[in-house]
Short mmCIF file of C-alpha atoms (C1' of nucleotides) in Angstrom, two decimals:
data_model
loop_
_atom_site.label_atom_id
_atom_site.label_comp_id
_atom_site.label_asym_id
_atom_site.label_seq_id
_atom_site.Cartn_x
_atom_site.Cartn_y
_atom_site.Cartn_z
CA UNK A 1 0.00 0.00 0.00
CA UNK A 2 1.52 3.28 -1.12
CA UNK A 3 0.55 5.18 2.01
CA UNK A 4 1.90 2.64 4.48
CA UNK A 5 5.62 2.99 5.09
CA UNK A 6 7.53 -0.13 6.11
CA UNK A 7 9.04 -0.39 9.56
CA UNK A 8 12.44 0.15 7.96
CA UNK A 9 11.18 3.38 6.41
CA UNK A 10 9.77 4.66 9.68
CA UNK A 11 13.01 3.84 11.49
CA UNK A 12 15.01 5.61 8.80
CA UNK A 13 12.74 8.64 9.12
CA UNK A 14 12.99 8.85 12.89
CA UNK A 15 16.74 8.49 12.82
CA UNK A 16 17.06 11.04 10.05
CA UNK A 17 15.28 13.57 12.22
CA UNK A 18 17.23 12.73 15.36
CA UNK A 19 20.66 12.25 13.81
CA UNK A 20 20.46 15.49 11.87
CA UNK A 21 19.24 17.43 14.89
CA UNK A 22 21.95 15.92 17.06
CA UNK A 23 24.77 16.38 14.55
CA UNK A 24 23.78 19.95 13.72
CA UNK A 25 23.56 20.74 17.40
CA UNK A 26 27.02 19.51 18.28
CA UNK A 27 28.68 21.06 15.22
CA UNK A 28 27.03 24.42 15.93
CA UNK A 29 28.15 24.12 19.53
CA UNK A 30 31.76 23.58 18.43
CA UNK A 31 31.59 26.71 16.26
CA UNK A 32 30.08 28.75 19.04
CA UNK A 33 32.66 27.47 21.52
CA UNK A 34 35.33 28.81 19.17
CA UNK A 35 33.64 32.21 19.12
CA UNK A 36 32.49 31.81 15.52
CA UNK A 37 29.15 32.63 13.86
CA UNK A 38 26.56 29.96 13.00
CA UNK A 39 26.72 27.55 10.09
CA UNK A 40 24.25 29.48 7.96
CA UNK A 41 26.75 32.30 7.65
CA UNK A 42 29.42 29.92 6.42
CA UNK A 43 27.06 28.45 3.83
CA UNK A 44 26.37 31.81 2.23
CA UNK A 45 29.98 32.97 2.24
CA UNK A 46 31.15 29.65 0.81
CA UNK A 47 28.69 29.84 -2.08
CA UNK A 48 29.93 33.33 -2.86
CA UNK A 49 33.55 32.23 -2.84
CA UNK A 50 32.81 29.14 -4.92
CA UNK A 51 30.99 31.20 -7.51
CA UNK A 52 34.03 33.46 -7.78
CA UNK A 53 31.55 36.20 -8.58
CA UNK A 54 28.76 38.10 -6.87
CA UNK A 55 25.50 36.17 -6.60
CA UNK A 56 21.92 37.33 -6.67
CA UNK A 57 19.88 36.60 -3.55
CA UNK A 58 17.75 34.39 -5.79
CA UNK A 59 20.75 32.22 -6.60
CA UNK A 60 21.72 31.88 -2.96
CA UNK A 61 18.17 30.90 -2.21
CA UNK A 62 18.26 28.10 -4.78
CA UNK A 63 21.62 26.70 -3.72
CA UNK A 64 20.88 26.62 -0.01
CA UNK A 65 17.21 25.60 -0.18
CA UNK A 66 16.20 28.66 1.82
CA UNK A 67 13.11 30.82 1.57
CA UNK A 68 13.49 34.21 -0.06
CA UNK A 69 12.74 36.25 3.05
CA UNK A 70 15.19 34.21 5.11
CA UNK A 71 17.96 34.88 2.62
CA UNK A 72 17.09 38.56 2.77
CA UNK A 73 17.49 38.64 6.55
CA UNK A 74 20.57 36.47 6.55
CA UNK A 75 22.21 38.89 4.13
CA UNK A 76 21.14 41.74 6.42
CA UNK A 77 23.11 40.20 9.26
CA UNK A 78 26.12 39.39 7.10
CA UNK A 79 26.13 42.92 5.75
CA UNK A 80 25.85 44.47 9.20
CA UNK A 81 28.81 42.34 10.30
CA UNK A 82 30.78 43.48 7.24
CA UNK A 83 31.17 40.08 5.55
CA UNK A 84 29.19 40.93 2.41
CA UNK A 85 28.01 44.03 0.58
CA UNK A 86 24.85 44.62 -1.42
CA UNK A 87 25.15 46.32 -4.79
CA UNK A 88 22.52 47.16 -7.40
CA UNK A 89 22.17 44.62 -10.21
CA UNK A 90 22.96 46.06 -13.61
CA UNK A 91 21.04 43.49 -15.63
CA UNK A 92 17.83 43.65 -13.64
CA UNK A 93 16.70 46.77 -11.87
CA UNK A 94 14.60 44.77 -9.40
CA UNK A 95 17.51 42.70 -8.26
CA UNK A 96 20.71 43.11 -6.35
CA UNK A 97 24.01 41.34 -6.16
CA UNK A 98 25.74 40.20 -3.02
CA UNK A 99 29.50 40.68 -2.94
CA UNK A 100 31.92 38.87 -0.64
CA UNK A 101 34.21 41.29 1.22
CA UNK A 102 37.76 40.56 2.25
CA UNK A 103 36.52 40.24 5.83
CA UNK A 104 34.14 37.59 4.55
CA UNK A 105 36.98 35.68 2.89
CA UNK A 106 38.92 35.89 6.09
CA UNK A 107 36.00 34.56 8.13
CA UNK A 108 35.74 31.58 5.80
CA UNK A 109 39.40 30.82 6.39
CA UNK A 110 38.98 31.07 10.15
CA UNK A 111 35.83 28.95 10.26
CA UNK A 112 36.90 26.04 8.08
CA UNK A 113 39.44 24.45 10.45
CA UNK A 114 36.90 24.42 13.27
CA UNK A 115 34.07 23.28 11.02
CA UNK A 116 36.23 20.59 9.41
CA UNK A 117 37.30 19.22 12.77
CA UNK A 118 33.71 19.15 14.00
CA UNK A 119 32.53 17.25 10.91
CA UNK A 120 35.27 14.71 11.35
CA UNK A 121 34.63 14.30 15.04
CA UNK A 122 30.86 13.99 14.87
CA UNK A 123 30.41 12.25 11.51
CA UNK A 124 33.66 10.99 10.01
CA UNK A 125 34.87 9.28 13.16
CA UNK A 126 31.66 7.28 13.47
CA UNK A 127 31.68 5.78 9.97
CA UNK A 128 34.10 3.87 7.78
CA UNK A 129 34.96 5.51 4.49
CA UNK A 130 32.68 3.19 2.57
CA UNK A 131 29.88 3.72 5.06
CA UNK A 132 30.22 7.48 4.63
CA UNK A 133 30.00 7.03 0.87
CA UNK A 134 26.90 4.87 1.21
CA UNK A 135 25.25 7.31 3.59
CA UNK A 136 25.94 10.20 1.21
CA UNK A 137 24.51 8.24 -1.68
CA UNK A 138 21.31 7.28 0.16
CA UNK A 139 20.74 10.79 1.49
CA UNK A 140 21.25 12.07 -2.02
CA UNK A 141 18.35 9.93 -3.19
CA UNK A 142 16.09 11.69 -0.70
CA UNK A 143 16.88 15.01 -2.34
CA UNK A 144 15.55 13.94 -5.72
CA UNK A 145 11.90 14.88 -6.25
CA UNK B 1 44.71 12.99 10.11
CA UNK B 2 41.98 13.07 12.73
CA UNK B 3 40.84 16.59 11.96
CA UNK B 4 40.63 16.18 8.20
CA UNK B 5 37.40 14.57 7.06
CA UNK B 6 37.48 12.60 3.82
CA UNK B 7 35.56 13.85 0.79
CA UNK B 8 33.04 11.09 1.43
CA UNK B 9 32.52 12.38 4.97
CA UNK B 10 32.05 15.96 3.81
CA UNK B 11 29.56 14.85 1.16
CA UNK B 12 27.66 12.79 3.73
CA UNK B 13 27.57 15.80 6.06
CA UNK B 14 26.30 18.22 3.43
CA UNK B 15 23.64 15.80 2.28
CA UNK B 16 22.61 15.06 5.85
CA UNK B 17 21.95 18.75 6.40
CA UNK B 18 20.15 19.25 3.11
CA UNK B 19 18.18 16.00 3.03
CA UNK B 20 16.92 16.43 6.58
CA UNK B 21 15.97 20.05 6.00
CA UNK B 22 14.21 19.16 2.79
CA UNK B 23 12.40 16.11 4.14
CA UNK B 24 11.30 17.87 7.32
CA UNK B 25 10.08 20.80 5.26
CA UNK B 26 7.89 18.75 2.95
CA UNK B 27 6.49 16.54 5.70
CA UNK B 28 5.63 19.59 7.81
CA UNK B 29 4.03 21.15 4.77
CA UNK B 30 1.84 18.08 4.28
CA UNK B 31 0.69 18.28 7.89
CA UNK B 32 -0.03 21.97 7.63
CA UNK B 33 -1.91 21.48 4.39
CA UNK B 34 -4.17 19.04 6.24
CA UNK B 35 -4.81 21.65 8.93
CA UNK B 36 -2.78 19.75 11.52
CA UNK B 37 -0.24 20.98 14.10
CA UNK B 38 3.53 20.64 13.65
CA UNK B 39 5.55 17.46 14.09
CA UNK B 40 6.87 18.41 17.50
CA UNK B 41 3.38 18.12 18.93
CA UNK B 42 3.01 14.63 17.54
CA UNK B 43 6.34 13.56 19.03
CA UNK B 44 5.34 14.53 22.55
CA UNK B 45 1.86 13.03 22.36
CA UNK B 46 3.23 9.81 20.91
CA UNK B 47 5.76 9.41 23.71
CA UNK B 48 2.97 9.87 26.23
CA UNK B 49 0.79 7.27 24.58
CA UNK B 50 3.67 4.81 24.21
CA UNK B 51 4.54 5.16 27.88
CA UNK B 52 0.93 4.32 28.77
CA UNK B 53 1.47 6.56 31.76
CA UNK B 54 2.13 10.23 32.51
CA UNK B 55 5.70 11.34 31.88
CA UNK B 56 7.82 13.91 33.63
CA UNK B 57 9.09 16.79 31.46
CA UNK B 58 12.56 15.44 32.15
CA UNK B 59 11.66 12.12 30.54
CA UNK B 60 10.21 13.82 27.47
CA UNK B 61 13.37 15.88 27.22
CA UNK B 62 15.53 12.75 27.18
CA UNK B 63 13.46 10.85 24.65
CA UNK B 64 13.15 13.69 22.16
CA UNK B 65 16.62 15.21 22.58
CA UNK B 66 15.15 18.59 23.41
CA UNK B 67 16.36 21.25 25.81
CA UNK B 68 14.50 21.60 29.06
CA UNK B 69 13.13 25.08 28.39
CA UNK B 70 11.90 24.03 24.97
CA UNK B 71 10.00 21.12 26.46
CA UNK B 72 8.50 23.50 28.96
CA UNK B 73 7.21 25.80 26.22
CA UNK B 74 6.05 22.96 24.00
CA UNK B 75 3.99 21.61 26.90
CA UNK B 76 2.61 25.13 27.40
CA UNK B 77 1.25 25.11 23.87
CA UNK B 78 -0.09 21.58 24.10
CA UNK B 79 -1.81 22.38 27.38
CA UNK B 80 -3.32 25.58 26.01
CA UNK B 81 -4.67 23.56 23.09
CA UNK B 82 -6.11 20.97 25.47
CA UNK B 83 -4.01 17.98 24.36
CA UNK B 84 -2.16 17.47 27.66
CA UNK B 85 -2.59 18.45 31.30
CA UNK B 86 0.03 19.23 33.91
CA UNK B 87 -0.32 17.68 37.35
CA UNK B 88 1.90 17.88 40.42
CA UNK B 89 4.34 15.00 40.85
CA UNK B 90 3.74 13.04 44.03
CA UNK B 91 7.23 11.56 44.28
CA UNK B 92 9.16 14.79 43.77
CA UNK B 93 7.80 18.12 44.84
CA UNK B 94 9.97 19.97 42.32
CA UNK B 95 8.60 18.00 39.40
CA UNK B 96 5.38 17.65 37.49
CA UNK B 97 3.78 15.00 35.36
CA UNK B 98 2.29 15.52 31.93
CA UNK B 99 -0.93 13.65 31.22
CA UNK B 100 -2.35 12.88 27.78
CA UNK B 101 -5.98 13.98 27.44
CA UNK B 102 -8.59 12.27 25.32
CA UNK B 103 -8.34 15.16 22.88
CA UNK B 104 -4.62 14.39 22.69
CA UNK B 105 -5.31 10.74 21.89
CA UNK B 106 -7.75 11.84 19.24
CA UNK B 107 -5.22 14.20 17.67
CA UNK B 108 -2.68 11.37 17.43
CA UNK B 109 -5.26 9.29 15.56
CA UNK B 110 -6.01 12.12 13.18
CA UNK B 111 -2.37 12.96 12.53
CA UNK B 112 -0.96 9.52 11.91
CA UNK B 113 -2.60 8.81 8.52
CA UNK B 114 -1.33 12.12 7.16
CA UNK B 115 2.10 11.72 8.75
CA UNK B 116 2.42 8.12 7.58
CA UNK B 117 1.53 9.03 4.03
CA UNK B 118 4.03 11.88 4.04
CA UNK B 119 6.84 9.62 5.31
CA UNK B 120 6.10 7.08 2.64
CA UNK B 121 5.90 9.68 -0.09
CA UNK B 122 9.03 11.60 0.80
CA UNK B 123 11.24 8.82 2.18
CA UNK B 124 9.84 5.33 1.60
CA UNK B 125 9.09 5.85 -2.07
CA UNK B 126 12.67 6.94 -2.75
CA UNK B 127 14.42 3.93 -1.23
CA UNK B 128 14.21 0.15 -1.53
CA UNK B 129 13.44 -1.69 1.67
CA UNK B 130 17.04 -2.74 2.12
CA UNK B 131 18.25 0.78 1.40
CA UNK B 132 15.91 2.11 4.07
CA UNK B 133 17.30 -0.42 6.51
CA UNK B 134 20.87 0.56 5.65
CA UNK B 135 20.11 4.26 5.97
CA UNK B 136 18.51 3.71 9.35
CA UNK B 137 21.49 1.72 10.53
CA UNK B 138 24.04 4.31 9.41
CA UNK B 139 22.11 7.21 10.88
CA UNK B 140 21.85 5.25 14.10
CA UNK B 141 25.64 5.14 14.28
CA UNK B 142 25.72 8.93 14.22
CA UNK B 143 23.60 9.02 17.34
CA UNK B 144 26.12 7.07 19.41
CA UNK B 145 28.50 9.29 21.31
"C1'" DT C 1 0.30 40.65 -13.95
"C1'" DA C 2 4.31 38.52 -12.43
"C1'" DA C 3 9.05 38.39 -10.41
"C1'" DG C 4 12.84 39.95 -7.13
"C1'" DA C 5 13.28 41.48 -2.81
"C1'" DT C 6 12.05 43.59 1.63
"C1'" DT C 7 9.22 44.45 5.83
"C1'" DG C 8 5.97 44.10 10.08
"C1'" DA C 9 3.74 40.98 13.07
"C1'" DG C 10 3.77 36.88 15.43
"C1'" DC C 11 5.61 32.29 16.70
"C1'" DC C 12 9.33 29.38 18.22
"C1'" DG C 13 13.95 28.40 20.04
"C1'" DT C 14 17.98 30.09 22.88
"C1'" DC C 15 20.36 32.33 26.67
"C1'" DA C 16 20.71 33.63 31.21
"C1'" DA C 17 18.43 34.29 35.39
"C1'" DT C 18 15.10 32.67 38.71
"C1'" DC C 19 12.14 29.85 41.71
"C1'" DT C 20 11.19 25.77 44.40
"C1'" DT C 21 12.44 21.57 46.31
"C1'" DT C 22 15.99 18.12 47.41
"C1'" DA D 1 24.74 23.30 46.42
"C1'" DA D 2 22.30 20.77 42.96
"C1'" DA D 3 18.18 19.32 40.23
"C1'" DG D 4 13.53 20.06 37.99
"C1'" DA D 5 11.23 23.38 35.83
"C1'" DT D 6 9.78 28.04 34.41
"C1'" DT D 7 10.34 32.90 32.76
"C1'" DG D 8 11.94 37.44 30.39
"C1'" DA D 9 14.58 39.10 26.86
"C1'" DC D 10 16.17 38.48 22.47
"C1'" DG D 11 17.43 36.32 17.85
"C1'" DG D 12 15.78 33.89 13.87
"C1'" DC D 13 12.03 31.92 11.05
"C1'" DT D 14 7.28 32.18 8.91
"C1'" DC D 15 3.32 34.34 7.09
"C1'" DA D 16 1.16 37.78 4.64
"C1'" DA D 17 1.49 42.22 2.79
"C1'" DT D 18 4.17 45.59 0.28
"C1'" DC D 19 7.31 47.93 -2.89
"C1'" DT D 20 9.71 48.31 -7.22
"C1'" DT D 21 10.72 46.94 -11.73
"C1'" DA D 22 9.91 43.78 -15.80
#
DNA sequence: TAAGATTGAGCCGTCAATCTTT
DNA sequence: AAAGATTGACGGCTCAATCTTA
């Protein structure tokens, strides 16, 4: 029956919710303990650096699976802190572009060692390499609609 | 090196964050579309019904991995809505017990068909039975400290 | 009319402080 | 002092409404 998940599915669901909550909690705690901003900030700055060009809020929204108004407020905070700047978009008068500042690049460099260590401690250390690959593959399937 | 996660670990981490955010978002949306309260309410009511007895806030906290103050406010909302009642704890004067009301039992019955269908649609349908079992097992490993 | 983006109001989670009982 | 639980203040997210430009 299409509407009745198997026990295995229900277990996977429950553990997805708990494991992600737990892992996000401990990684965020490690960042905070190091005096660093939350993960969401890193995500935005990393996308900007990866793009090697300014991004429109709309593009950030799509890459991070965030709602438009949340991106708007996240950029507010990043701009207030000096890690990004907003500039008018030349191609589309309605839009803007978000530019990574040098302070933003510097923050990325300071956050990565802490973030990397936290990922290894709370995820990598608990799985073999092949298990990590399998987990990534299965979670990837959940992202396909 | 202990602080350097493998590429497979980093991929698993990123997909854990995205897949859980995505799956939680769509399941919550299905509940909301059916005019039902959020998942957190279901979690608390289900623990109370499973226990077949009143639970202390402390016990709910442990089972759901929530912070104490969040449990306190979640119970506030559930009590205001009439799904649980707070009663003084006879064994420990500092504590309380949370009792499931008949309206709470009824809400569980109304939520489960919608919740079940959402889990199947957004998780079960995307994995084979053995994949679901593997995913559950791997996520379980992340919960062990 | 629709799309990109922002804003005000309200809800929920977080932090630190507090209260009561042990 | 410590544990169970709550509270006030505040930050972030969500909803609906709004503004500007296409």
